[in-house]
Amino acid sequence: MNYERLTDKFTVIGGPCSAESKAQVLRVAEGVKQSGGDVFRSGVWKPRTSADSWQGAGKEALPWLKEAKRRFGIALAIEVMSSQQLESALEYGIDLVWVGARSGTHTPLLDVVGQLTQNGQTIVMLKRGMGAKLRDWVGAVSYIHKYHSRIVLCERGITGPGTETRNVLDLQTAWLAKQETKLPVIIDPSHAAGRRDLILPMSRAIKAAGFDGLLIEVHPNPDRALTDAKQQLTLKQFGFLTENLKAIPSSNESFGNEIK
Amino acid sequence: MNYERLTDKFTVIGGPCSAESKAQVLRVAEGVKQSGGDVFRSGVWKPRTSADSWQGAGKEALPWLKEAKRRFGIALAIEVMSSQQLESALEYGIDLVWVGARSGTHTPLLDVVGQLTQNGQTIVMLKRGMGAKLRDWVGAVSYIHKYHSRIVLCERGITGPGTETRNVLDLQTAWLAKQETKLPVIIDPSHAAGRRDLILPMSRAIKAAGFDGLLIEVHPNPDRALTDAKQQLTLKQFGFLTENLKAIPSSNESFGNEIK
Amino acid sequence: MNYERLTDKFTVIGGPCSAESKAQVLRVAEGVKQSGGDVFRSGVWKPRTSADSWQGAGKEALPWLKEAKRRFGIALAIEVMSSQQLESALEYGIDLVWVGARSGTHTPLLDVVGQLTQNGQTIVMLKRGMGAKLRDWVGAVSYIHKYHSRIVLCERGITGPGTETRNVLDLQTAWLAKQETKLPVIIDPSHAAGRRDLILPMSRAIKAAGFDGLLIEVHPNPDRALTDAKQQLTLKQFGFLTENLKAIPSSNESFGNEIK
Amino acid sequence: MNYERLTDKFTVIGGPCSAESKAQVLRVAEGVKQSGGDVFRSGVWKPRTSADSWQGAGKEALPWLKEAKRRFGIALAIEVMSSQQLESALEYGIDLVWVGARSGTHTPLLDVVGQLTQNGQTIVMLKRGMGAKLRDWVGAVSYIHKYHSRIVLCERGITGPGTETRNVLDLQTAWLAKQETKLPVIIDPSHAAGRRDLILPMSRAIKAAGFDGLLIEVHPNPDRALTDAKQQLTLKQFGFLTENLKAIPSSNESFGNEIK
């Protein structure tokens, strides 16, 4: 997977919240590829609110992902929370690793992720930390940027007064982050909304605004998903989404100093 | 101005934060009309943070607006904060009156606005109150809906942790308000952003998401505006915006129960 | 009731969310007085989220309050939302009228309340508007201050990410408002919490911090209250609270420029 | 330092944001001890917004702290962000280690901190993560609680609409965390406020509410501090604070099911 394509083309990353079985991984990866998705995402080690919750399939899932890449020629993206997890990810040919919202202001992880990915082609995606202001998010970039600049940002909503949504999707700050860092910015409406009925209109908004891509949760049977059941799309809905987005032109114009 | 067009067509409402002079009103109204704007907005009585600030031109500005409508055939929209202001607005043929964010949870005003507009064709736009949750906003609708249903909603951002923007633009809750009330929802990116560089990308997002229109502040010379200098567009920028939006298809699809 | 006492002594205002009957008003007023409460509060016209909800007993309740004042010698406090309500309140000898959070940024009401109370001794309490920042709150004061300065501020929590509480109690901003305006500041933990288990610890905090008083909801039988059932105290709990607070010293010291 | 004392007595933890030199550490530790402070805190490895900012004195500062403990008999508290830092801390006899707000939802760190402190007497303090809701905070506890229960919670404010303060101090949620976990809860007004004029009134509130202690930043010369210059108290102010708090009775009563 080439970092430059992220700035050239609107990138759709799709896949389940969690890898649950080899069959599930292969089925979703095939569906995402067929629908024109560019990258397959999957939770492997899951950052859960409580230690008592299921913590993801872990390292066992990595061969499933590698098999999906081999079969369907789709790039792979996973979250990592430690140097050990990152080393395993690199070993299995993961193309993009991300630092999640719950780790987005934990600077030692940012440092180690930058350092371990400085050689090679692995892309690092940095989600905006929970409660992070623009300066916290941009500051977090600087810890990785010491090592390389294959960095993508990702907005997934902020803790706020939204009561019917999981988080408040803050596209304005995401746009300012894009302006300030000149990095591609991908938006994750699945975690911002926490409910699937908002995914289509928000995805249309995200593409038209000029952001660089989408991170979408997809599951063969969302109601039976082990995590995030309410926000994952079915494969059919994901196909409808990617088809629907074709008619939306992308752009990253704003009123800079040109038009007065 | 016909209420039904608000649901049929993406409506662009443009004009200065405040009516400052007859010449300013006529110049902007002509520019808005020429750029394809559907409605001319203008602050007449201004709800200011401090009693010491300029409170708007007041009733004196209404003939300026009437003249703009006569000359350019453009519909008129203003904010009202009392029954007296509303009666003046109706006398001068204002087509759409809005209840602003600072009054959006003040129920006696909602009641009187509903009552005084129940006859005739005047449209009522209800901005989401500062700090209002979805249920507060939808509840506010019920005070007007007792009298009639020519109601439009308007999101202008919520008080939140945004530090570089005036408010946090909450498109998710605006979409849920649209779903729940079945009313048209217009978005005001000028007040959400408080800065003009975000207006173009957010307006593109708003149209593509499937919202029903935009409320945009435009001024012949924003830097000299008496209010909201940083967020008003020039006439040239407004023209660029309306032209740019032509390529964005509108839609109000979401994943309801149809696609599974 | 004397405005000066508000600055001299920690003032406890107690009473039901809504006046429901003469018997309920008299019972609570007597209990509040016996427990050392200084002022009896009661909702008369209720600002409800939805037009379909009960809107309070209205003007009918004013004689009940007057009777309570006559019998128990306790001052009276109610919320007003219009000039008509305020005129009725003044007619029935209400000692303190307040502008509620839902009206706290609606400037025409602020103006009329200031104007109609400029003669006489009536005290005006200004709740922080929903979503109001410090400057919005302080700005709102200026609309009343044009007429007189018998003004008290009241913090009742802001819309925020609190999910288990109704609002986020923002004592820091309330303290800054006190410093900036030099006005007494009273805190309403009942609306901030929305649940009665937080009232005692927060009231202790409020008195010790140096705020000027408390606004507490009390009901003979909270579980059967027509409004705000979860946050009203029983008369016994209110008595426990006022007794408990006696041991907390008040103070309004901060590190100004004196101690370095 | 004994964990049980944290539940028996109101604990004041004071010290500089960052250890800057041996002289500074010894001077503040002596002052904190003389003013009746119970524990000396100091930043050693600093979690900074930007990689370009000074990252703290690091391991070099640990002998300075050990010397302060030896001379003045005061317990020691520092923040740790990795297993290596924690191992160094344990080696130098640190009594309390804390996980900071920027790491408070990073579960692998929580796990490793719990594991490495399970033997011995070291106390773990868990700050509420930036943007963490009550369930996120309580969930974070569960990762440490797998290993032991010498855990203290610490509230330091949430990202919110406060513009004049660094964060919004959320005492209500802190109290609910105390009720739900039955753990001691300490409050850090220095980081919540970000300005020293709020420290005294908020500290009085915190003690009276019934919380278990305070975390206060103190510096010999705050204006010249390398970090957090605006919020650190002088030694004289810290002395005034601890003296002032003596008159405030502590309590952790609330209206549980006892008083009806």
Short mmCIF file of C-alpha atoms in Angstrom, two decimals, chain D residues 17-235:
data_model
loop_
_atom_site.label_atom_id
_atom_site.label_comp_id
_atom_site.label_asym_id
_atom_site.label_seq_id
_atom_site.Cartn_x
_atom_site.Cartn_y
_atom_site.Cartn_z
CA CYS D 17 4.84 20.34 38.35
CA SER D 18 8.37 19.30 37.35
CA ALA D 19 11.52 18.47 39.27
CA GLU D 20 13.94 21.03 37.86
CA SER D 21 17.00 20.72 40.11
CA LYS D 22 18.07 19.10 43.35
CA ALA D 23 17.90 22.46 45.11
CA GLN D 24 14.37 23.14 43.90
CA VAL D 25 13.20 19.65 44.93
CA LEU D 26 14.69 19.94 48.42
CA ARG D 27 13.36 23.44 48.95
CA VAL D 28 9.78 22.57 47.98
CA ALA D 29 9.79 19.22 49.80
CA GLU D 30 10.88 20.96 52.99
CA GLY D 31 8.22 23.63 52.54
CA VAL D 32 5.49 21.11 51.85
CA LYS D 33 6.48 19.11 54.93
CA GLN D 34 6.60 22.21 57.12
CA SER D 35 3.14 23.25 55.94
CA GLY D 36 1.73 19.90 56.96
CA GLY D 37 1.69 18.35 53.51
CA ASP D 38 1.57 14.55 53.63
CA VAL D 39 3.20 13.59 50.35
CA PHE D 40 5.68 15.27 48.01
CA ARG D 41 4.75 15.12 44.32
CA SER D 42 6.97 15.93 41.40
CA GLY D 43 6.92 15.45 37.68
CA VAL D 44 9.98 13.46 36.59
CA TRP D 45 9.06 12.25 33.10
CA LYS D 46 6.66 14.84 31.73
CA PRO D 47 3.87 13.98 29.25
CA ARG D 48 4.06 17.05 27.03
CA THR D 49 1.67 18.08 24.28
CA SER D 50 4.52 18.43 21.79
CA ALA D 51 7.64 16.33 21.26
CA ASP D 52 9.54 19.59 20.93
CA SER D 53 8.85 20.60 24.54
CA TRP D 54 11.13 19.77 27.45
CA GLN D 55 10.28 16.21 28.56
CA GLY D 56 11.30 16.52 32.21
CA ALA D 57 14.55 15.80 34.04
CA GLY D 58 13.85 12.06 33.86
CA LYS D 59 15.67 9.42 35.84
CA GLU D 60 18.27 11.93 36.94
CA ALA D 61 15.68 13.46 39.29
CA LEU D 62 14.98 10.28 41.24
CA PRO D 63 17.99 10.63 43.59
CA TRP D 64 16.86 14.20 44.35
CA LEU D 65 13.50 12.85 45.48
CA LYS D 66 15.07 10.07 47.50
CA GLU D 67 17.21 12.64 49.24
CA ALA D 68 14.13 14.72 50.05
CA LYS D 69 12.43 11.70 51.57
CA ARG D 70 15.52 10.90 53.66
CA ARG D 71 15.93 14.44 54.93
CA PHE D 72 12.33 15.41 55.61
CA GLY D 73 10.60 12.08 56.11
CA ILE D 74 7.98 12.82 53.47
CA ALA D 75 6.40 10.21 51.19
CA LEU D 76 6.96 10.50 47.43
CA ALA D 77 4.55 10.53 44.47
CA ILE D 78 5.37 10.66 40.74
CA GLU D 79 3.70 9.93 37.42
CA VAL D 80 4.84 6.95 35.36
CA MET D 81 4.11 6.29 31.71
CA SER D 82 5.90 2.99 31.07
CA SER D 83 7.12 -0.19 32.75
CA GLN D 84 10.71 1.12 32.62
CA GLN D 85 9.76 4.32 34.42
CA LEU D 86 7.79 2.35 36.98
CA GLU D 87 10.72 0.01 37.64
CA SER D 88 12.97 3.00 38.26
CA ALA D 89 10.38 4.51 40.55
CA LEU D 90 10.14 1.34 42.61
CA GLU D 91 13.93 1.14 42.82
CA TYR D 92 14.07 4.63 44.34
CA GLY D 93 11.35 3.94 46.89
CA ILE D 94 8.53 6.02 45.40
CA ASP D 95 5.47 5.47 47.62
CA LEU D 96 2.71 6.38 45.17
CA VAL D 97 2.82 6.22 41.37
CA TRP D 98 0.13 7.69 39.23
CA VAL D 99 -1.20 7.13 35.73
CA GLY D 100 -1.92 10.55 34.24
CA ALA D 101 -4.93 11.89 32.39
CA ARG D 102 -3.22 11.47 29.02
CA SER D 103 -2.65 7.77 29.74
CA GLY D 104 -5.77 7.12 31.78
CA THR D 105 -7.55 5.10 29.09
CA HIS D 106 -4.43 3.37 27.72
CA THR D 107 -5.19 -0.09 29.07
CA PRO D 108 -1.82 -1.82 28.51
CA LEU D 109 -0.18 0.69 30.86
CA LEU D 110 -2.89 0.13 33.46
CA ASP D 111 -2.27 -3.58 33.25
CA VAL D 112 1.49 -3.31 33.62
CA VAL D 113 1.23 -0.86 36.50
CA GLY D 114 -1.10 -3.19 38.35
CA GLN D 115 1.16 -6.15 37.74
CA LEU D 116 4.45 -4.51 38.74
CA THR D 117 3.01 -3.04 41.94
CA GLN D 118 1.18 -6.13 43.12
CA ASN D 119 3.95 -7.00 45.56
CA GLY D 120 5.01 -4.40 48.06
CA GLN D 121 3.20 -1.36 49.35
CA THR D 122 3.23 1.03 46.41
CA ILE D 123 -0.04 2.85 45.95
CA VAL D 124 -1.42 3.44 42.44
CA MET D 125 -3.31 6.64 41.71
CA LEU D 126 -5.45 6.63 38.57
CA LYS D 127 -6.30 10.00 37.09
CA ARG D 128 -9.50 10.24 35.10
CA GLY D 129 -8.57 10.06 31.43
CA MET D 130 -9.04 13.11 29.23
CA GLY D 131 -12.56 12.79 27.86
CA ALA D 132 -13.32 9.74 30.04
CA LYS D 133 -16.90 9.27 31.14
CA LEU D 134 -17.66 7.66 34.50
CA ARG D 135 -17.81 4.19 32.96
CA ASP D 136 -14.43 4.68 31.25
CA TRP D 137 -12.85 5.72 34.53
CA VAL D 138 -14.40 2.93 36.57
CA GLY D 139 -13.51 0.51 33.78
CA ALA D 140 -9.87 1.62 33.92
CA VAL D 141 -9.81 0.70 37.61
CA SER D 142 -10.66 -2.88 36.70
CA TYR D 143 -7.34 -3.31 34.85
CA ILE D 144 -5.38 -2.56 38.03
CA HIS D 145 -7.80 -4.23 40.38
CA LYS D 146 -7.01 -7.60 38.80
CA TYR D 147 -3.73 -7.41 40.73
CA HIS D 148 -4.40 -5.48 43.95
CA SER D 149 -6.59 -2.81 45.46
CA ARG D 150 -4.19 -0.15 46.74
CA ILE D 151 -5.83 2.24 44.31
CA VAL D 152 -6.72 5.92 44.62
CA LEU D 153 -8.69 7.86 42.02
CA CYS D 154 -7.91 11.43 40.99
CA GLU D 155 -10.15 13.93 39.17
CA ARG D 156 -8.35 16.75 37.35
CA GLY D 157 -11.10 18.23 35.21
CA ILE D 158 -12.59 17.35 31.86
CA THR D 159 -12.25 18.92 28.44
CA GLY D 160 -15.25 21.18 28.19
CA PRO D 161 -16.66 24.54 27.29
CA GLY D 162 -14.72 26.35 29.99
CA THR D 163 -12.72 29.03 28.25
CA GLU D 164 -11.20 30.83 31.20
CA THR D 165 -10.18 27.62 32.96
CA ARG D 166 -7.97 24.84 31.66
CA ASN D 167 -10.61 22.19 32.25
CA VAL D 168 -14.05 21.85 33.84
CA LEU D 169 -13.73 20.48 37.39
CA ASP D 170 -16.38 17.77 37.58
CA LEU D 171 -16.86 17.08 41.30
CA GLN D 172 -20.20 15.38 40.71
CA THR D 173 -18.75 12.58 38.61
CA ALA D 174 -15.81 12.29 41.01
CA TRP D 175 -18.27 11.74 43.83
CA LEU D 176 -20.13 9.09 41.84
CA ALA D 177 -16.81 7.36 41.15
CA LYS D 178 -16.15 7.31 44.89
CA GLN D 179 -19.58 5.85 45.59
CA GLU D 180 -19.29 3.23 42.88
CA THR D 181 -15.75 2.03 43.53
CA LYS D 182 -15.53 2.63 47.31
CA LEU D 183 -11.98 3.86 46.66
CA PRO D 184 -10.48 7.10 48.01
CA VAL D 185 -10.77 9.99 45.55
CA ILE D 186 -8.27 12.83 45.47
CA ILE D 187 -8.86 16.02 43.51
CA ASP D 188 -6.27 18.01 41.54
CA PRO D 189 -7.54 21.59 41.34
CA SER D 190 -4.25 22.84 39.90
CA HIS D 191 -4.82 21.11 36.55
CA ALA D 192 -8.57 21.65 36.59
CA ALA D 193 -8.17 25.39 37.00
CA GLY D 194 -4.91 26.11 35.23
CA ARG D 195 -4.78 29.36 37.26
CA ARG D 196 -3.89 29.87 40.87
CA ASP D 197 -6.73 32.15 41.98
CA LEU D 198 -9.18 29.23 41.99
CA ILE D 199 -7.06 26.85 44.09
CA LEU D 200 -8.09 28.08 47.53
CA PRO D 201 -11.90 28.15 47.06
CA MET D 202 -11.91 24.85 45.16
CA SER D 203 -9.69 23.18 47.78
CA ARG D 204 -12.09 24.25 50.52
CA ALA D 205 -14.96 22.82 48.47
CA ILE D 206 -13.10 19.56 47.92
CA LYS D 207 -12.38 19.00 51.58
CA ALA D 208 -15.88 19.88 52.74
CA ALA D 209 -17.52 17.68 50.11
CA GLY D 210 -15.81 14.70 51.68
CA PHE D 211 -13.15 13.86 49.13
CA ASP D 212 -10.02 12.20 50.44
CA GLY D 213 -7.33 14.63 49.51
CA LEU D 214 -5.73 17.21 47.27
CA LEU D 215 -2.97 17.24 44.67
CA ILE D 216 -1.50 20.74 44.55
CA GLU D 217 1.31 22.17 42.46
CA VAL D 218 3.81 24.27 44.42
CA HIS D 219 6.94 25.99 43.14
CA PRO D 220 9.48 28.28 44.79
CA ASN D 221 9.04 30.79 41.99
CA PRO D 222 6.05 29.90 39.80
CA ASP D 223 6.66 32.61 37.24
CA ARG D 224 9.98 31.00 36.38
CA ALA D 225 8.67 27.40 36.38
CA LEU D 226 9.59 25.38 33.29
CA THR D 227 6.02 24.02 33.10
CA ASP D 228 2.56 25.13 34.28
CA ALA D 229 3.73 28.54 35.46
CA LYS D 230 0.23 29.99 35.87
CA GLN D 231 -1.20 27.39 38.18
CA GLN D 232 1.55 26.61 40.69
CA LEU D 233 1.30 28.10 44.17
CA THR D 234 4.19 29.74 45.98
CA LEU D 235 5.34 28.02 49.17
#
